[in-house]
Amino acid sequence: MLDWFKSKELPDFWLEYIEKFKETSEDFVVFQILQTKTDLLAISLLFTSNNKVILNTSQTFYLESKKNATLIDTENSSIETLSTMIFIEKFVKYIGNSFLIGYNTNVSTELITKLLKNNSLSRLRNNVLDIEIMFNKYKETNHINYSLSEMCKELNIPQPMSKSIFEEVLTISLIFINLKQKLNISNK
């Protein structure tokens, strides 16, 4: 009768992820997702350190789905899609206990949380910072929606040539570093 009170056995990678939060992190991982209106399709990740983008750390993980099968067939047959649990495992191993930096993070984190909950896992424990909120602070405005293009133009950051998920995460990284310096945000 009380079986539902017993906790499910969590995967080792999730326990390792939770364990990392016993220590604080000064690392920043920039992320951007590819999505439909209701589903997460892919996530692109990139480390920043000492106000620099670390390009050789970039990773993009694609989730197995009917929508991704169509995208990958038409765009790039060399992209590997991952089962849900392997996708989650690679994602949490990459981010560890880092600060997550993104654009439109409410939507992104909702879709990630949905994916985690559908697989009997809790929400992410990482602190999340949205560059649009940072940009509002920089501009001394409140709750104004800014596009990546508007932020790039204001901060004199070159806009991406294409609209790939990697180009977006790189643009978000450059905006973050620029705003971090302008707002005097330190790693400590």
mmCIF file of C-alpha atoms in Angstrom:
data_model
loop_
_atom_site.group_PDB
_atom_site.id
_atom_site.type_symbol
_atom_site.label_atom_id
_atom_site.label_comp_id
_atom_site.label_asym_id
_atom_site.label_seq_id
_atom_site.Cartn_x
_atom_site.Cartn_y
_atom_site.Cartn_z
ATOM 1 C CA MET A 1 0.000 0.000 0.000
ATOM 2 C CA LEU A 2 2.791 2.438 0.791
ATOM 3 C CA ASP A 3 4.983 1.389 -2.155
ATOM 4 C CA TRP A 4 4.488 4.746 -3.846
ATOM 5 C CA PHE A 5 6.313 6.417 -0.921
ATOM 6 C CA LYS A 6 9.459 4.473 -1.701
ATOM 7 C CA SER A 7 11.837 6.423 -3.851
ATOM 8 C CA LYS A 8 12.703 5.097 -7.262
ATOM 9 C CA GLU A 9 16.266 4.141 -7.884
ATOM 10 C CA LEU A 10 17.902 7.018 -9.725
ATOM 11 C CA PRO A 11 20.509 6.487 -12.450
ATOM 12 C CA ASP A 12 24.144 6.812 -11.360
ATOM 13 C CA PHE A 13 24.733 9.803 -13.643
ATOM 14 C CA TRP A 14 21.891 11.683 -11.920
ATOM 15 C CA LEU A 15 23.269 10.907 -8.461
ATOM 16 C CA GLU A 16 26.702 12.145 -9.615
ATOM 17 C CA TYR A 17 25.058 15.323 -10.965
ATOM 18 C CA ILE A 18 23.329 15.974 -7.613
ATOM 19 C CA GLU A 19 26.573 15.265 -5.731
ATOM 20 C CA LYS A 20 28.369 18.056 -7.640
ATOM 21 C CA PHE A 21 26.201 20.663 -5.917
ATOM 22 C CA LYS A 22 27.938 20.074 -2.611
ATOM 23 C CA GLU A 23 30.524 22.497 -4.022
ATOM 24 C CA THR A 24 29.965 25.838 -5.701
ATOM 25 C CA SER A 25 31.016 26.505 -9.260
ATOM 26 C CA GLU A 26 32.413 29.553 -10.995
ATOM 27 C CA ASP A 27 31.942 28.003 -14.450
ATOM 28 C CA PHE A 28 29.507 29.354 -17.030
ATOM 29 C CA VAL A 29 27.856 27.145 -19.640
ATOM 30 C CA VAL A 30 25.932 28.923 -22.359
ATOM 31 C CA PHE A 31 23.047 26.954 -23.815
ATOM 32 C CA GLN A 32 20.443 27.228 -26.536
ATOM 33 C CA ILE A 33 17.739 24.773 -27.475
ATOM 34 C CA LEU A 34 16.102 23.765 -30.730
ATOM 35 C CA GLN A 35 12.421 23.114 -30.173
ATOM 36 C CA THR A 36 8.954 22.684 -31.554
ATOM 37 C CA LYS A 37 6.151 24.460 -29.705
ATOM 38 C CA THR A 38 5.983 21.629 -27.169
ATOM 39 C CA ASP A 39 9.099 19.497 -27.475
ATOM 40 C CA LEU A 40 12.834 19.777 -27.037
ATOM 41 C CA LEU A 41 14.736 18.604 -30.126
ATOM 42 C CA ALA A 42 18.355 19.548 -29.424
ATOM 43 C CA ILE A 43 20.568 21.516 -27.102
ATOM 44 C CA SER A 44 23.802 23.293 -27.929
ATOM 45 C CA LEU A 45 26.322 24.044 -25.161
ATOM 46 C CA LEU A 46 29.472 26.132 -24.894
ATOM 47 C CA PHE A 47 31.809 26.978 -21.984
ATOM 48 C CA THR A 48 33.014 30.498 -21.278
ATOM 49 C CA SER A 49 35.958 31.142 -19.013
ATOM 50 C CA ASN A 50 37.812 34.325 -18.038
ATOM 51 C CA ASN A 51 35.591 36.341 -20.392
ATOM 52 C CA LYS A 52 36.494 34.137 -23.357
ATOM 53 C CA VAL A 53 34.474 31.674 -25.395
ATOM 54 C CA ILE A 54 36.100 28.236 -25.373
ATOM 55 C CA LEU A 55 35.171 27.034 -28.868
ATOM 56 C CA ASN A 56 36.680 23.559 -28.573
ATOM 57 C CA THR A 57 34.203 22.797 -25.755
ATOM 58 C CA SER A 58 31.087 23.171 -27.889
ATOM 59 C CA GLN A 59 28.652 20.273 -27.953
ATOM 60 C CA THR A 60 25.261 19.844 -29.593
ATOM 61 C CA PHE A 61 23.074 16.929 -28.595
ATOM 62 C CA TYR A 62 20.080 15.871 -30.695
ATOM 63 C CA LEU A 63 17.213 13.935 -29.183
ATOM 64 C CA GLU A 64 15.722 10.997 -31.057
ATOM 65 C CA SER A 65 12.348 12.097 -32.429
ATOM 66 C CA LYS A 66 10.246 11.981 -35.564
ATOM 67 C CA LYS A 67 10.793 15.726 -36.079
ATOM 68 C CA ASN A 68 14.576 15.373 -35.744
ATOM 69 C CA ALA A 69 14.595 12.449 -38.180
ATOM 70 C CA THR A 70 13.100 14.785 -40.804
ATOM 71 C CA LEU A 71 15.492 17.638 -39.988
ATOM 72 C CA ILE A 72 18.583 15.471 -40.000
ATOM 73 C CA ASP A 73 17.707 13.700 -43.247
ATOM 74 C CA THR A 74 17.388 17.012 -45.045
ATOM 75 C CA GLU A 75 20.161 19.009 -43.363
ATOM 76 C CA ASN A 76 22.997 16.797 -42.194
ATOM 77 C CA SER A 77 23.101 13.023 -42.254
ATOM 78 C CA SER A 78 26.211 12.915 -40.037
ATOM 79 C CA ILE A 79 24.325 14.138 -36.945
ATOM 80 C CA GLU A 80 23.886 11.495 -34.286
ATOM 81 C CA THR A 81 20.589 11.387 -32.420
ATOM 82 C CA LEU A 82 20.487 10.132 -28.845
ATOM 83 C CA SER A 83 17.931 8.203 -26.844
ATOM 84 C CA THR A 84 16.308 10.274 -24.115
ATOM 85 C CA MET A 85 18.341 8.903 -21.200
ATOM 86 C CA ILE A 86 21.670 9.176 -23.046
ATOM 87 C CA PHE A 87 20.713 12.725 -24.079
ATOM 88 C CA ILE A 88 19.986 13.630 -20.440
ATOM 89 C CA GLU A 89 23.146 11.896 -19.218
ATOM 90 C CA LYS A 90 25.434 13.719 -21.676
ATOM 91 C CA PHE A 91 23.706 17.013 -20.926
ATOM 92 C CA VAL A 92 24.043 16.851 -17.121
ATOM 93 C CA LYS A 93 27.616 15.535 -17.317
ATOM 94 C CA TYR A 94 28.511 18.505 -19.524
ATOM 95 C CA ILE A 95 26.854 21.184 -17.385
ATOM 96 C CA GLY A 96 27.736 19.781 -13.959
ATOM 97 C CA ASN A 97 27.065 22.449 -11.334
ATOM 98 C CA SER A 98 27.899 25.373 -13.675
ATOM 99 C CA PHE A 99 25.847 28.519 -14.011
ATOM 100 C CA LEU A 100 23.644 28.200 -17.097
ATOM 101 C CA ILE A 101 23.427 31.223 -19.394
ATOM 102 C CA GLY A 102 20.805 31.476 -22.100
ATOM 103 C CA TYR A 103 18.261 33.522 -23.989
ATOM 104 C CA ASN A 104 14.550 33.094 -23.296
ATOM 105 C CA THR A 105 15.501 30.726 -20.505
ATOM 106 C CA ASN A 106 11.987 30.335 -19.089
ATOM 107 C CA VAL A 107 10.865 28.426 -22.173
ATOM 108 C CA SER A 108 14.120 26.477 -22.412
ATOM 109 C CA THR A 109 14.149 25.374 -18.782
ATOM 110 C CA GLU A 110 10.439 24.435 -18.913
ATOM 111 C CA LEU A 111 11.112 22.075 -21.829
ATOM 112 C CA ILE A 112 14.181 20.617 -20.110
ATOM 113 C CA THR A 113 12.195 20.150 -16.881
ATOM 114 C CA LYS A 114 9.399 18.441 -18.838
ATOM 115 C CA LEU A 115 11.921 16.031 -20.360
ATOM 116 C CA LEU A 116 13.457 15.297 -16.944
ATOM 117 C CA LYS A 117 10.087 14.772 -15.236
ATOM 118 C CA ASN A 118 8.919 12.468 -18.046
ATOM 119 C CA ASN A 119 11.927 10.324 -17.112
ATOM 120 C CA SER A 120 11.296 10.378 -13.332
ATOM 121 C CA LEU A 121 14.041 12.914 -12.612
ATOM 122 C CA SER A 122 13.799 16.204 -10.750
ATOM 123 C CA ARG A 123 14.331 19.640 -12.228
ATOM 124 C CA LEU A 124 17.809 21.062 -12.908
ATOM 125 C CA ARG A 125 19.606 22.414 -9.846
ATOM 126 C CA ASN A 126 21.780 24.873 -11.747
ATOM 127 C CA ASN A 127 21.420 28.620 -11.399
ATOM 128 C CA VAL A 128 20.158 30.079 -14.671
ATOM 129 C CA LEU A 129 20.796 33.580 -15.980
ATOM 130 C CA ASP A 130 19.033 35.078 -18.995
ATOM 131 C CA ILE A 131 20.982 37.532 -21.180
ATOM 132 C CA GLU A 132 17.767 39.422 -21.914
ATOM 133 C CA ILE A 133 17.420 40.207 -18.185
ATOM 134 C CA MET A 134 21.074 41.277 -18.127
ATOM 135 C CA PHE A 135 20.470 43.469 -21.181
ATOM 136 C CA ASN A 136 17.441 45.087 -19.510
ATOM 137 C CA LYS A 137 19.649 45.896 -16.511
ATOM 138 C CA TYR A 138 22.323 47.341 -18.819
ATOM 139 C CA LYS A 139 19.738 49.472 -20.669
ATOM 140 C CA GLU A 140 18.016 50.355 -17.382
ATOM 141 C CA THR A 141 14.708 49.100 -18.725
ATOM 142 C CA ASN A 142 12.234 46.653 -17.241
ATOM 143 C CA HIS A 143 10.660 43.657 -18.899
ATOM 144 C CA ILE A 144 11.286 44.770 -22.468
ATOM 145 C CA ASN A 145 11.764 41.937 -24.937
ATOM 146 C CA TYR A 146 14.937 42.304 -26.973
ATOM 147 C CA SER A 147 15.908 40.099 -29.888
ATOM 148 C CA LEU A 148 19.409 38.703 -30.254
ATOM 149 C CA SER A 149 19.805 41.018 -33.269
ATOM 150 C CA GLU A 150 18.899 44.099 -31.231
ATOM 151 C CA MET A 151 21.353 43.144 -28.494
ATOM 152 C CA CYS A 152 24.113 42.452 -31.032
ATOM 153 C CA LYS A 153 23.544 45.801 -32.726
ATOM 154 C CA GLU A 154 23.613 47.722 -29.430
ATOM 155 C CA LEU A 155 26.755 45.906 -28.218
ATOM 156 C CA ASN A 156 28.571 45.996 -31.615
ATOM 157 C CA ILE A 157 28.687 42.214 -31.878
ATOM 158 C CA PRO A 158 28.674 40.728 -35.388
ATOM 159 C CA GLN A 159 25.440 38.938 -36.156
ATOM 160 C CA PRO A 160 25.644 35.304 -37.248
ATOM 161 C CA MET A 161 25.692 34.510 -40.949
ATOM 162 C CA SER A 162 23.335 31.556 -40.556
ATOM 163 C CA LYS A 163 20.676 30.704 -38.005
ATOM 164 C CA SER A 164 22.019 27.400 -36.716
ATOM 165 C CA ILE A 165 21.737 26.368 -33.089
ATOM 166 C CA PHE A 166 25.536 26.583 -32.755
ATOM 167 C CA GLU A 167 25.611 30.114 -34.215
ATOM 168 C CA GLU A 168 22.945 31.138 -31.700
ATOM 169 C CA VAL A 169 24.821 29.705 -28.714
ATOM 170 C CA LEU A 170 27.986 31.460 -29.901
ATOM 171 C CA THR A 171 26.101 34.766 -30.238
ATOM 172 C CA ILE A 172 24.591 34.339 -26.762
ATOM 173 C CA SER A 173 28.099 33.665 -25.416
ATOM 174 C CA LEU A 174 29.468 36.875 -26.931
ATOM 175 C CA ILE A 175 26.540 38.917 -25.627
ATOM 176 C CA PHE A 176 26.962 37.367 -22.164
ATOM 177 C CA ILE A 177 30.687 38.144 -21.988
ATOM 178 C CA ASN A 178 30.096 41.696 -23.194
ATOM 179 C CA LEU A 179 27.301 42.315 -20.667
ATOM 180 C CA LYS A 180 29.231 40.616 -17.870
ATOM 181 C CA GLN A 181 32.027 43.149 -18.374
ATOM 182 C CA LYS A 182 29.694 46.148 -18.745
ATOM 183 C CA LEU A 183 27.753 45.192 -15.596
ATOM 184 C CA ASN A 184 30.966 44.394 -13.651
ATOM 185 C CA ILE A 185 29.906 40.838 -12.862
ATOM 186 C CA SER A 186 32.760 38.807 -11.448
ATOM 187 C CA ASN A 187 33.068 35.035 -11.165
ATOM 188 C CA LYS A 188 33.217 35.196 -7.381
#
